[in-house]
Amino acid sequence: MQLSPSLLLLALLNSVHAATVLAPAPEPTQFITLDIVNGPVAPDGFTRIGVLANGTFPGPPIVATKGQTLVVKVNNKLTDNTMRRSTTMNFDGVFIDSDNVFNEGSPFVTTCPFGPGESYTYTLPLGDQTGTFWYHSQLSVQYADGLRGTLIVYDPDDPLAHLYDVDDASTVLTVADWWHNTSTSGLAGYIATQIIPVSDSGLFNARGRYNSGPEVEYAAVSVVKGKRYRFRLINMSARANFVVSIDNHTMTIIEADGVATEPNEVNILTIYPGQRYSFVVTANKAVGNYWINAFINSGNAAHNLNLNSTLSRGILRYVGAQDEEPQTPMTAGPTGPDAVMLNEWELVPLDPIPAPEPDFNLTFNTFMPVDLTEWEINNSSYIPPTVPTLVKVLQGETQQSDFNKTENTFLFPANKTVQVEIIDATNEGHPFHLHGMNFWVVKANGTDIINTVNPIRRDVSITGNGNLTVRFRTDKPGPWFFHCHIFYHFVVGLGSVIGAGLDEVAKTVHPTEAWERLCPAYDALPPSEQ
């Protein structure tokens, strides 16, 4: 029997409706297990033992949907005494409410690490937050040994969904620096020589090459001609920034650190440690292979002759193209008048929120003293306290006099706006990262423009040849880490703690017994297991 056009349309509409109704909604709570182990890893062809989540680098991707609660059980099964055997996990960019600050994961600020044979479960309600995030060890520079992975929170009602056709696991991209030596040996060498370690290679989607090393096959990203792809790019480096472009293609930025933005078309961008961007690429060129240039900037390559920035890249491969490398030259991307660079101050949030006028003004002067391997903020190098800040606060220590100068803890009342001007006297380029919340970037590095009307909100922004000025609210009582995301800088002092309404913390924060056991257990460990 043939249906009339009207009945056929009705049948099609009913089938679409049925599919919509029958599509399974995500479970309210998602349970995830990460076993942290020592195991072999060779992303650039050099095999070494790493610190790995579930035995892989990067660790297993965490994929969530808006409104879910993540329950992440982390089992510490580390055995290799040449690296740190304790651990603690941070979920970069995920907002943390004040009453859940003990699950925030910052060692000696909101928690203690946990040793081999121990476990800890992080409970993370995502609320309305969506976007591109990642997770990594927050202990020392342990994540340089491999403990890092992606975390994507999808929005079923993404207001920018009309701009792209594909947004799935295949469009999550990572860049990362990689060392052949352990992070503990790298840190020891840094302290002894004052020369920050330079990585052996740069990785795109966990693959790379180094000078005179094996020709590891470059990671290829598959696209279909005519389709539009939302790529989510995460810099998972412990030190390096990357200059990213795709030969003959433009990139339309639509997200920065979990904040949706007005479309901003560029053809080259620099992404710093901890930062994330989403951009749309239209596969509208001839079927073929195109270089994804991920040019690594990891300091003076003379300090590590393995590093070759040119070898840090991937391939955009159209379906139907030969399985081969592009025949075009390897470059660092567009230059001169052909380069349309991403400028942070040109990013406009899709949902603009004016930056409130500050109630308090704070200046950070960052400086590295001559002949000392340490970084300072206002002449003070951050040294983690033996008793975590949150533990002290819950014990009633909520006044400025309760914190040593080396704790770099700055106290403010609740429900105020703080403006921080970060002065980078050495023009080093520090990606400053605020835990638990975003800040407004009212003056980005590289411009004199002050924008309080519709500035980008994000959680990592860069200093450099111009001062960086950010504002944030102290609406969430608690101690919040604010530090450089170059972990080799952070671990030798470039960190601080923002104490927001600490006299309110004990009223809202009620940690679990599992959290309360962490510090006594860690303190009882022998040094080889810490």
Short mmCIF file of C-alpha atoms in Angstrom, two decimals:
data_model
loop_
_atom_site.label_atom_id
_atom_site.label_comp_id
_atom_site.label_asym_id
_atom_site.label_seq_id
_atom_site.Cartn_x
_atom_site.Cartn_y
_atom_site.Cartn_z
CA MET A 1 0.00 0.00 0.00
CA GLN A 2 1.30 3.42 -0.92
CA LEU A 3 0.86 6.30 1.52
CA SER A 4 -0.34 9.68 0.43
CA PRO A 5 2.21 12.51 0.74
CA SER A 6 0.46 13.84 3.86
CA LEU A 7 0.34 10.43 5.54
CA LEU A 8 3.95 9.80 4.58
CA LEU A 9 4.99 13.09 6.20
CA LEU A 10 3.01 12.20 9.32
CA ALA A 11 4.68 8.79 9.48
CA LEU A 12 8.11 10.35 9.16
CA LEU A 13 7.35 12.87 11.90
CA ASN A 14 6.09 10.09 14.16
CA SER A 15 9.23 8.05 13.55
CA VAL A 16 11.43 11.04 14.41
CA HIS A 17 9.36 11.66 17.54
CA ALA A 18 9.61 8.00 18.51
CA ALA A 19 13.37 8.06 18.05
CA THR A 20 13.55 11.17 20.22
CA VAL A 21 11.42 9.65 22.95
CA LEU A 22 13.21 6.31 22.90
CA ALA A 23 16.75 7.74 22.92
CA PRO A 24 18.17 6.76 26.32
CA ALA A 25 18.90 9.67 28.64
CA PRO A 26 22.27 9.57 30.35
CA GLU A 27 22.34 8.13 33.83
CA PRO A 28 22.39 10.89 36.48
CA THR A 29 25.59 9.45 37.93
CA GLN A 30 28.50 8.04 35.97
CA PHE A 31 30.98 5.75 37.75
CA ILE A 32 34.58 5.68 36.50
CA THR A 33 37.57 3.69 37.73
CA LEU A 34 41.16 4.76 37.09
CA ASP A 35 43.92 2.33 38.06
CA ILE A 36 47.19 4.28 38.29
CA VAL A 37 50.00 1.93 37.31
CA ASN A 38 53.59 1.89 36.13
CA GLY A 39 53.93 0.51 32.64
CA PRO A 40 55.78 0.78 29.33
CA VAL A 41 54.90 3.66 27.02
CA ALA A 42 56.49 4.85 23.75
CA PRO A 43 54.51 7.67 22.09
CA ASP A 44 57.57 8.84 20.12
CA GLY A 45 59.12 5.39 19.66
CA PHE A 46 61.36 5.51 22.74
CA THR A 47 60.15 3.01 25.33
CA ARG A 48 60.21 4.02 28.97
CA ILE A 49 58.19 3.27 32.10
CA GLY A 50 55.51 5.83 32.80
CA VAL A 51 52.79 6.67 35.30
CA LEU A 52 49.60 5.70 33.49
CA ALA A 53 45.86 5.65 34.09
CA ASN A 54 44.55 2.17 33.20
CA GLY A 55 47.87 1.47 31.51
CA THR A 56 47.46 3.97 28.66
CA PHE A 57 48.77 7.37 27.60
CA PRO A 58 46.75 9.49 27.60
CA GLY A 59 44.52 7.87 30.16
CA PRO A 60 41.02 6.70 29.21
CA PRO A 61 38.82 9.55 28.01
CA ILE A 62 36.10 10.64 30.39
CA VAL A 63 32.93 11.50 28.46
CA ALA A 64 29.99 13.07 30.25
CA THR A 65 26.74 14.90 29.56
CA LYS A 66 25.54 18.16 31.04
CA GLY A 67 23.95 17.64 34.46
CA GLN A 68 25.67 14.37 35.32
CA THR A 69 27.65 13.66 38.47
CA LEU A 70 31.02 11.97 37.97
CA VAL A 71 32.16 9.52 40.62
CA VAL A 72 35.80 8.77 39.85
CA LYS A 73 37.52 6.07 41.89
CA VAL A 74 41.30 6.33 41.64
CA ASN A 75 43.29 3.25 42.71
CA ASN A 76 46.98 3.84 43.33
CA LYS A 77 48.89 0.77 42.11
CA LEU A 78 52.28 2.44 41.58
CA THR A 79 55.37 0.31 42.23
CA ASP A 80 58.34 2.11 40.62
CA ASN A 81 60.50 3.89 43.20
CA THR A 82 62.27 5.98 40.54
CA MET A 83 59.10 8.10 40.33
CA ARG A 84 56.60 9.49 42.81
CA ARG A 85 54.49 6.66 44.16
CA SER A 86 51.78 8.74 45.78
CA THR A 87 49.32 10.65 43.66
CA THR A 88 46.31 12.96 43.64
CA MET A 89 44.03 13.93 40.80
CA ASN A 90 42.84 17.30 39.56
CA PHE A 91 40.06 17.80 37.02
CA ASP A 92 41.15 20.95 35.23
CA GLY A 93 38.44 23.51 34.63
CA VAL A 94 35.63 21.59 36.35
CA PHE A 95 33.84 23.94 38.72
CA ILE A 96 33.87 22.89 42.36
CA ASP A 97 31.24 24.12 44.80
CA SER A 98 32.36 25.29 48.20
CA ASP A 99 30.80 22.35 50.06
CA ASN A 100 32.76 19.98 47.80
CA VAL A 101 36.14 21.72 47.98
CA PHE A 102 37.71 18.67 49.69
CA ASN A 103 37.26 16.77 46.38
CA GLU A 104 39.21 19.41 44.47
CA GLY A 105 42.47 17.43 44.44
CA SER A 106 45.18 20.05 45.09
CA PRO A 107 47.85 18.49 47.33
CA PHE A 108 48.54 20.45 50.51
CA VAL A 109 45.87 23.00 49.61
CA THR A 110 42.60 21.04 49.68
CA THR A 111 43.82 17.49 50.33
CA CYS A 112 46.75 15.17 50.90
CA PRO A 113 48.06 12.73 48.29
CA PHE A 114 47.44 9.02 48.77
CA GLY A 115 50.08 6.32 48.61
CA PRO A 116 50.49 2.96 46.85
CA GLY A 117 47.79 0.47 47.68
CA GLU A 118 45.34 3.21 48.60
CA SER A 119 42.29 4.56 46.78
CA TYR A 120 40.27 7.73 46.79
CA THR A 121 36.93 8.52 45.14
CA TYR A 122 36.23 11.99 43.76
CA THR A 123 32.57 13.03 43.47
CA LEU A 124 32.10 15.82 40.93
CA PRO A 125 28.60 17.20 40.21
CA LEU A 126 28.86 18.91 36.81
CA GLY A 127 25.70 21.01 37.11
CA ASP A 128 25.16 23.18 34.02
CA GLN A 129 28.82 23.18 33.03
CA THR A 130 29.76 21.90 29.58
CA GLY A 131 32.86 22.03 27.40
CA THR A 132 36.39 20.76 27.04
CA PHE A 133 38.40 19.78 30.13
CA TRP A 134 41.05 17.28 31.22
CA TYR A 135 42.41 15.48 34.24
CA HIS A 136 45.96 15.01 35.50
CA SER A 137 48.06 14.31 38.54
CA GLN A 138 48.53 17.45 40.61
CA LEU A 139 51.43 16.07 42.67
CA SER A 140 54.79 17.67 41.84
CA VAL A 141 55.47 17.18 38.09
CA GLN A 142 54.13 13.61 38.08
CA TYR A 143 51.83 14.15 35.13
CA ALA A 144 54.89 14.63 32.91
CA ASP A 145 55.34 10.87 33.36
CA GLY A 146 52.03 10.28 31.59
CA LEU A 147 49.17 10.67 34.08
CA ARG A 148 46.90 12.89 32.00
CA GLY A 149 43.66 12.37 30.09
CA THR A 150 40.75 14.15 28.42
CA LEU A 151 37.36 15.03 29.94
CA ILE A 152 34.58 16.22 27.65
CA VAL A 153 31.15 17.35 28.87
CA TYR A 154 28.65 17.45 26.00
CA ASP A 155 25.65 19.77 25.84
CA PRO A 156 22.59 18.14 24.19
CA ASP A 157 21.30 21.67 23.55
CA ASP A 158 24.53 23.27 22.42
CA PRO A 159 23.59 26.75 21.10
CA LEU A 160 26.43 26.51 18.58
CA ALA A 161 25.49 23.08 17.23
CA HIS A 162 24.26 24.62 13.97
CA LEU A 163 27.89 25.47 13.14
CA TYR A 164 29.16 21.88 12.90
CA ASP A 165 28.15 18.38 11.82
CA VAL A 166 30.56 16.18 13.79
CA ASP A 167 31.58 16.38 17.46
CA ASP A 168 32.66 13.03 18.87
CA ALA A 169 35.66 11.06 20.11
CA SER A 170 37.39 11.42 16.75
CA THR A 171 37.45 15.21 17.05
CA VAL A 172 39.16 15.42 20.47
CA LEU A 173 42.75 16.53 19.85
CA THR A 174 45.66 16.74 22.28
CA VAL A 175 49.13 18.22 22.24
CA ALA A 176 51.70 17.39 24.88
CA ASP A 177 55.39 17.53 25.65
CA TRP A 178 57.17 14.25 26.31
CA TRP A 179 60.34 13.26 28.16
CA HIS A 180 62.41 10.08 27.92
CA ASN A 181 63.59 10.56 31.51
CA THR A 182 61.41 10.51 34.62
CA SER A 183 59.95 13.68 36.05
CA THR A 184 61.86 13.10 39.29
CA SER A 185 65.21 13.07 37.47
CA GLY A 186 64.15 16.08 35.39
CA LEU A 187 63.23 18.03 38.51
CA ALA A 188 66.49 17.07 40.24
CA GLY A 189 68.44 18.25 37.20
CA TYR A 190 66.50 21.51 37.12
CA ILE A 191 67.29 22.24 40.74
CA ALA A 192 70.97 21.34 40.27
CA THR A 193 71.56 23.30 37.04
CA GLN A 194 68.85 25.99 37.03
CA ILE A 195 68.05 24.86 33.47
CA ILE A 196 64.40 23.93 33.07
CA PRO A 197 64.05 20.56 31.35
CA VAL A 198 63.40 20.64 27.61
CA SER A 199 61.24 17.79 26.35
CA ASP A 200 62.54 15.15 23.96
CA SER A 201 59.57 15.54 21.66
CA GLY A 202 56.22 17.17 21.10
CA LEU A 203 53.18 14.96 20.63
CA PHE A 204 50.01 15.41 18.62
CA ASN A 205 47.30 12.93 19.64
CA ALA A 206 49.92 10.99 21.63
CA ARG A 207 52.34 10.48 18.73
CA GLY A 208 55.54 12.28 17.80
CA ARG A 209 59.11 11.97 16.65
CA TYR A 210 62.50 13.09 17.85
CA ASN A 211 65.84 13.65 16.12
CA SER A 212 67.39 10.34 14.96
CA GLY A 213 64.47 8.43 16.44
CA PRO A 214 62.15 5.97 14.70
CA GLU A 215 59.68 7.33 12.18
CA VAL A 216 56.57 6.84 14.28
CA GLU A 217 53.47 7.07 12.12
CA TYR A 218 51.85 10.48 12.60
CA ALA A 219 48.35 10.55 14.06
CA ALA A 220 45.80 11.07 11.30
CA VAL A 221 42.43 12.75 11.77
CA SER A 222 39.82 11.53 9.29
CA VAL A 223 37.32 13.91 7.67
CA VAL A 224 34.68 13.61 4.95
CA LYS A 225 34.67 16.25 2.26
CA GLY A 226 31.86 18.75 2.78
CA LYS A 227 31.34 18.13 6.49
CA ARG A 228 32.05 20.57 9.35
CA TYR A 229 34.00 19.31 12.38
CA ARG A 230 34.14 20.65 15.91
CA PHE A 231 37.66 19.89 17.06
CA ARG A 232 38.40 20.12 20.79
CA LEU A 233 42.08 20.88 21.36
CA ILE A 234 43.71 20.38 24.77
CA ASN A 235 47.28 21.30 25.70
CA MET A 236 48.27 18.62 28.21
CA SER A 237 51.88 19.81 28.52
CA ALA A 238 53.88 20.21 31.68
CA ARG A 239 55.85 23.01 30.05
CA ALA A 240 55.44 23.62 26.31
CA ASN A 241 53.12 25.80 24.30
CA PHE A 242 52.18 24.81 20.76
CA VAL A 243 51.51 26.88 17.65
CA VAL A 244 48.73 25.07 15.80
CA SER A 245 47.41 25.40 12.25
CA ILE A 246 46.08 23.18 9.45
CA ASP A 247 47.48 23.68 5.98
CA ASN A 248 44.97 25.42 3.65
CA HIS A 249 42.20 25.38 6.27
CA THR A 250 40.80 27.96 8.66
CA MET A 251 39.72 27.39 12.25
CA THR A 252 36.63 29.08 13.70
CA ILE A 253 37.03 29.35 17.49
CA ILE A 254 33.79 28.64 19.40
CA GLU A 255 35.05 27.73 22.90
CA ALA A 256 37.83 28.67 25.28
CA ASP A 257 38.31 26.63 28.47
CA GLY A 258 34.69 25.51 28.64
CA VAL A 259 33.19 28.91 27.74
CA ALA A 260 31.28 29.14 24.45
CA THR A 261 32.39 32.07 22.30
CA GLU A 262 31.12 34.04 19.36
CA PRO A 263 32.67 32.51 16.21
CA ASN A 264 36.18 33.88 15.61
CA GLU A 265 37.90 32.76 12.41
CA VAL A 266 41.71 32.35 12.46
CA ASN A 267 44.25 30.18 10.70
CA ILE A 268 46.83 29.89 13.46
CA LEU A 269 46.67 29.80 17.26
CA THR A 270 49.01 29.40 20.21
CA ILE A 271 47.80 27.18 23.02
CA TYR A 272 49.52 27.14 26.41
CA PRO A 273 49.69 24.41 29.08
CA GLY A 274 46.27 23.78 30.55
CA GLN A 275 44.35 25.71 27.88
CA ARG A 276 41.60 24.27 25.70
CA TYR A 277 39.91 25.51 22.54
CA SER A 278 37.11 24.25 20.34
CA PHE A 279 37.23 25.27 16.70
CA VAL A 280 35.23 24.38 13.63
CA VAL A 281 37.00 23.22 10.46
CA THR A 282 35.11 22.75 7.20
CA ALA A 283 36.47 19.96 5.04
CA ASN A 284 36.08 21.94 1.82
CA LYS A 285 39.41 21.32 0.09
CA ALA A 286 40.44 18.76 -2.48
CA VAL A 287 40.53 15.20 -1.16
CA GLY A 288 44.05 14.64 0.11
CA ASN A 289 46.36 14.80 3.11
CA TYR A 290 47.12 18.08 4.89
CA TRP A 291 49.61 18.79 7.66
CA ILE A 292 48.26 19.66 11.07
CA ASN A 293 51.13 21.80 12.29
CA ALA A 294 51.61 21.56 16.05
CA PHE A 295 54.90 23.41 16.36
CA ILE A 296 56.22 22.90 19.89
CA ASN A 297 57.85 25.74 21.80
CA SER A 298 59.66 24.10 24.70
CA GLY A 299 62.56 26.42 25.40
CA ASN A 300 66.10 26.28 24.13
CA ALA A 301 66.44 23.12 22.01
CA ALA A 302 70.22 23.24 22.58
CA HIS A 303 69.43 21.90 26.06
CA ASN A 304 68.01 18.73 24.51
CA LEU A 305 69.26 17.74 21.07
CA ASN A 306 66.44 15.21 20.70
CA LEU A 307 63.86 17.95 20.26
CA ASN A 308 62.90 18.92 16.72
CA SER A 309 59.92 21.27 16.63
CA THR A 310 59.33 20.51 12.96
CA LEU A 311 58.54 16.88 13.80
CA SER A 312 55.63 17.81 16.06
CA ARG A 313 52.51 17.43 13.88
CA GLY A 314 49.62 15.32 12.66
CA ILE A 315 47.67 14.75 9.44
CA LEU A 316 44.21 15.87 8.36
CA ARG A 317 43.20 13.02 6.03
CA TYR A 318 40.15 13.20 3.80
CA VAL A 319 38.27 9.95 3.26
CA GLY A 320 39.38 8.70 -0.14
CA ALA A 321 42.94 10.03 0.17
CA GLN A 322 46.00 7.80 0.10
CA ASP A 323 47.27 6.54 3.45
CA GLU A 324 50.45 8.61 3.27
CA GLU A 325 52.08 11.77 4.55
CA PRO A 326 51.33 15.08 2.82
CA GLN A 327 53.75 15.90 0.02
CA THR A 328 53.94 19.56 1.05
CA PRO A 329 56.73 20.99 3.25
CA MET A 330 56.59 20.75 7.02
CA THR A 331 56.16 24.30 8.34
CA ALA A 332 55.23 26.09 11.53
CA GLY A 333 52.07 27.39 9.84
CA PRO A 334 51.11 30.70 8.20
CA THR A 335 53.46 33.64 8.64
CA GLY A 336 53.51 37.35 7.85
CA PRO A 337 50.39 38.84 6.23
CA ASP A 338 48.97 35.36 5.63
CA ALA A 339 48.75 34.66 9.36
CA VAL A 340 45.44 35.38 11.08
CA MET A 341 46.44 34.79 14.67
CA LEU A 342 44.08 34.11 17.54
CA ASN A 343 44.22 37.06 19.94
CA GLU A 344 42.75 36.37 23.36
CA TRP A 345 41.35 39.88 23.73
CA GLU A 346 39.23 39.34 20.60
CA LEU A 347 37.37 36.38 22.12
CA VAL A 348 33.79 37.29 23.08
CA PRO A 349 31.69 34.94 25.21
CA LEU A 350 28.45 33.77 23.63
CA ASP A 351 26.85 34.70 26.95
CA PRO A 352 28.64 37.93 27.91
CA ILE A 353 28.74 38.83 31.60
CA PRO A 354 30.29 42.19 32.48
CA ALA A 355 33.23 42.02 34.88
CA PRO A 356 32.17 43.44 38.26
CA GLU A 357 34.07 46.38 39.65
CA PRO A 358 36.77 45.17 42.05
CA ASP A 359 36.45 45.42 45.80
CA PHE A 360 40.11 44.47 46.21
CA ASN A 361 43.17 44.93 44.03
CA LEU A 362 46.12 42.57 44.18
CA THR A 363 49.39 42.72 42.26
CA PHE A 364 51.55 39.69 41.52
CA ASN A 365 55.12 40.47 40.57
CA THR A 366 56.59 37.25 39.20
CA PHE A 367 60.34 36.96 39.36
CA MET A 368 63.14 34.39 39.25
CA PRO A 369 66.10 35.41 41.43
CA VAL A 370 69.56 35.14 39.92
CA ASP A 371 71.43 31.95 40.91
CA LEU A 372 68.34 30.40 42.46
CA THR A 373 66.09 27.74 40.97
CA GLU A 374 62.85 29.19 42.22
CA TRP A 375 60.07 31.46 41.08
CA GLU A 376 58.58 34.08 43.34
CA ILE A 377 55.37 36.05 43.65
CA ASN A 378 55.98 39.33 45.42
CA ASN A 379 59.39 38.11 46.64
CA SER A 380 57.97 34.92 48.09
CA SER A 381 58.37 31.43 46.66
CA TYR A 382 55.41 29.15 47.36
CA ILE A 383 56.31 26.17 49.55
CA PRO A 384 53.48 23.70 50.22
CA PRO A 385 52.64 23.51 53.92
CA THR A 386 52.86 20.16 55.67
CA VAL A 387 49.26 20.63 56.86
CA PRO A 388 46.95 21.38 53.93
CA THR A 389 45.34 24.79 53.89
CA LEU A 390 41.82 23.34 54.08
CA VAL A 391 42.72 21.25 57.13
CA LYS A 392 44.03 24.36 58.88
CA VAL A 393 40.91 26.31 57.98
CA LEU A 394 38.62 23.59 59.33
CA GLN A 395 40.67 23.72 62.55
CA GLY A 396 39.80 27.41 62.89
CA GLU A 397 42.89 28.98 61.33
CA THR A 398 41.26 31.66 59.19
CA GLN A 399 43.35 34.79 59.78
CA GLN A 400 46.27 36.06 57.73
CA SER A 401 48.60 35.53 60.69
CA ASP A 402 47.77 31.80 60.61
CA PHE A 403 49.66 31.35 57.32
CA ASN A 404 53.40 31.51 56.75
CA LYS A 405 54.72 33.91 54.14
CA THR A 406 55.83 30.97 51.98
CA GLU A 407 52.24 29.72 51.75
CA ASN A 408 51.46 32.73 49.51
CA THR A 409 47.91 32.72 50.83
CA PHE A 410 45.86 35.86 50.16
CA LEU A 411 42.64 36.24 52.16
CA PHE A 412 39.46 38.01 51.06
CA PRO A 413 35.92 38.18 52.44
CA ALA A 414 33.18 36.16 50.81
CA ASN A 415 31.07 37.57 47.96
CA LYS A 416 33.58 40.15 46.79
CA THR A 417 35.37 40.83 43.51
CA VAL A 418 39.16 40.62 43.42
CA GLN A 419 41.29 42.06 40.64
CA VAL A 420 44.76 40.59 40.17
CA GLU A 421 47.34 42.26 37.96
CA ILE A 422 50.14 39.84 37.11
CA ILE A 423 53.40 41.50 36.11
CA ASP A 424 55.78 39.25 34.22
CA ALA A 425 59.07 41.09 34.67
CA THR A 426 61.06 38.45 32.77
CA ASN A 427 58.66 38.17 29.81
CA GLU A 428 58.64 34.42 30.46
CA GLY A 429 55.04 33.68 29.51
CA HIS A 430 53.27 32.09 32.49
CA PRO A 431 49.88 30.41 31.93
CA PHE A 432 48.15 31.27 35.22
CA HIS A 433 45.40 28.85 36.20
CA LEU A 434 42.67 29.33 38.82
CA HIS A 435 41.14 26.21 40.35
CA GLY A 436 37.43 25.71 40.93
CA MET A 437 36.10 28.63 38.87
CA ASN A 438 36.72 30.99 35.96
CA PHE A 439 38.03 34.53 35.92
CA TRP A 440 37.33 37.48 33.66
CA VAL A 441 40.32 38.46 31.50
CA VAL A 442 39.89 42.24 31.62
CA LYS A 443 43.32 42.94 30.11
CA ALA A 444 44.95 40.21 28.09
CA ASN A 445 48.65 39.89 27.45
CA GLY A 446 49.73 41.69 24.27
CA THR A 447 47.21 44.52 24.33
CA ASP A 448 46.44 47.71 26.25
CA ILE A 449 42.70 47.22 25.80
CA ILE A 450 40.72 47.10 29.05
CA ASN A 451 37.47 45.21 28.54
CA THR A 452 34.99 45.03 31.40
CA VAL A 453 31.87 44.80 29.21
CA ASN A 454 32.20 41.40 27.54
CA PRO A 455 35.64 39.94 28.37
CA ILE A 456 36.35 36.29 27.86
CA ARG A 457 35.95 34.13 30.96
CA ARG A 458 38.29 31.17 31.31
CA ASP A 459 40.56 29.43 33.82
CA VAL A 460 44.02 29.70 32.13
CA SER A 461 45.46 32.91 30.71
CA ILE A 462 48.98 33.89 29.73
CA THR A 463 51.38 36.60 30.91
CA GLY A 464 54.25 37.81 28.77
CA ASN A 465 55.27 41.06 27.12
CA GLY A 466 52.27 42.82 28.65
CA ASN A 467 50.69 42.55 32.08
CA LEU A 468 47.71 40.25 32.57
CA THR A 469 44.73 41.50 34.60
CA VAL A 470 41.96 39.19 35.74
CA ARG A 471 38.98 39.45 38.08
CA PHE A 472 37.12 36.76 39.97
CA ARG A 473 34.44 36.49 42.61
CA THR A 474 34.89 35.03 46.09
CA ASP A 475 31.39 33.53 46.06
CA LYS A 476 32.78 30.08 46.85
CA PRO A 477 34.26 30.00 50.35
CA GLY A 478 37.43 27.96 50.45
CA PRO A 479 41.12 27.88 49.56
CA TRP A 480 41.63 27.88 45.78
CA PHE A 481 44.94 27.23 44.07
CA PHE A 482 46.10 29.95 41.64
CA HIS A 483 49.37 28.99 39.96
CA CYS A 484 51.45 28.80 36.82
CA HIS A 485 50.50 25.77 34.72
CA ILE A 486 54.09 25.26 33.64
CA PHE A 487 54.54 22.69 36.38
CA TYR A 488 58.30 23.03 36.47
CA HIS A 489 57.67 26.68 37.44
CA PHE A 490 54.87 25.86 39.81
CA VAL A 491 56.82 23.20 41.70
CA VAL A 492 59.67 25.63 42.44
CA GLY A 493 57.46 28.36 43.79
CA LEU A 494 55.19 30.01 41.22
CA GLY A 495 51.97 29.38 43.07
CA SER A 496 49.53 31.00 45.45
CA VAL A 497 46.31 30.27 47.30
CA ILE A 498 43.24 32.49 47.20
CA GLY A 499 41.48 32.27 50.55
CA ALA A 500 37.86 33.18 49.87
CA GLY A 501 35.63 33.78 52.89
CA LEU A 502 37.56 31.31 55.03
CA ASP A 503 35.46 32.11 58.12
CA GLU A 504 32.48 30.64 56.24
CA VAL A 505 34.15 27.35 55.27
CA ALA A 506 33.42 25.35 58.42
CA LYS A 507 29.70 26.14 58.04
CA THR A 508 29.43 24.52 54.61
CA VAL A 509 32.32 22.06 54.22
CA HIS A 510 31.83 18.66 55.84
CA PRO A 511 34.47 16.26 54.46
CA THR A 512 34.04 12.52 54.33
CA GLU A 513 35.85 10.12 56.62
CA ALA A 514 37.81 8.91 53.57
CA TRP A 515 39.18 12.43 53.07
CA GLU A 516 40.00 12.80 56.76
CA ARG A 517 42.12 9.64 56.61
CA LEU A 518 44.27 10.90 53.73
CA CYS A 519 46.69 13.12 55.63
CA PRO A 520 47.47 10.78 58.54
CA ALA A 521 48.06 7.96 56.03
CA TYR A 522 50.29 10.09 53.81
CA ASP A 523 52.31 11.43 56.75
CA ALA A 524 52.98 7.84 57.87
CA LEU A 525 54.46 6.81 54.51
CA PRO A 526 58.21 6.37 54.10
CA PRO A 527 59.73 8.97 51.74
CA SER A 528 60.10 6.36 48.99
CA GLU A 529 56.32 5.99 48.83
CA GLN A 530 55.38 9.67 49.00
#
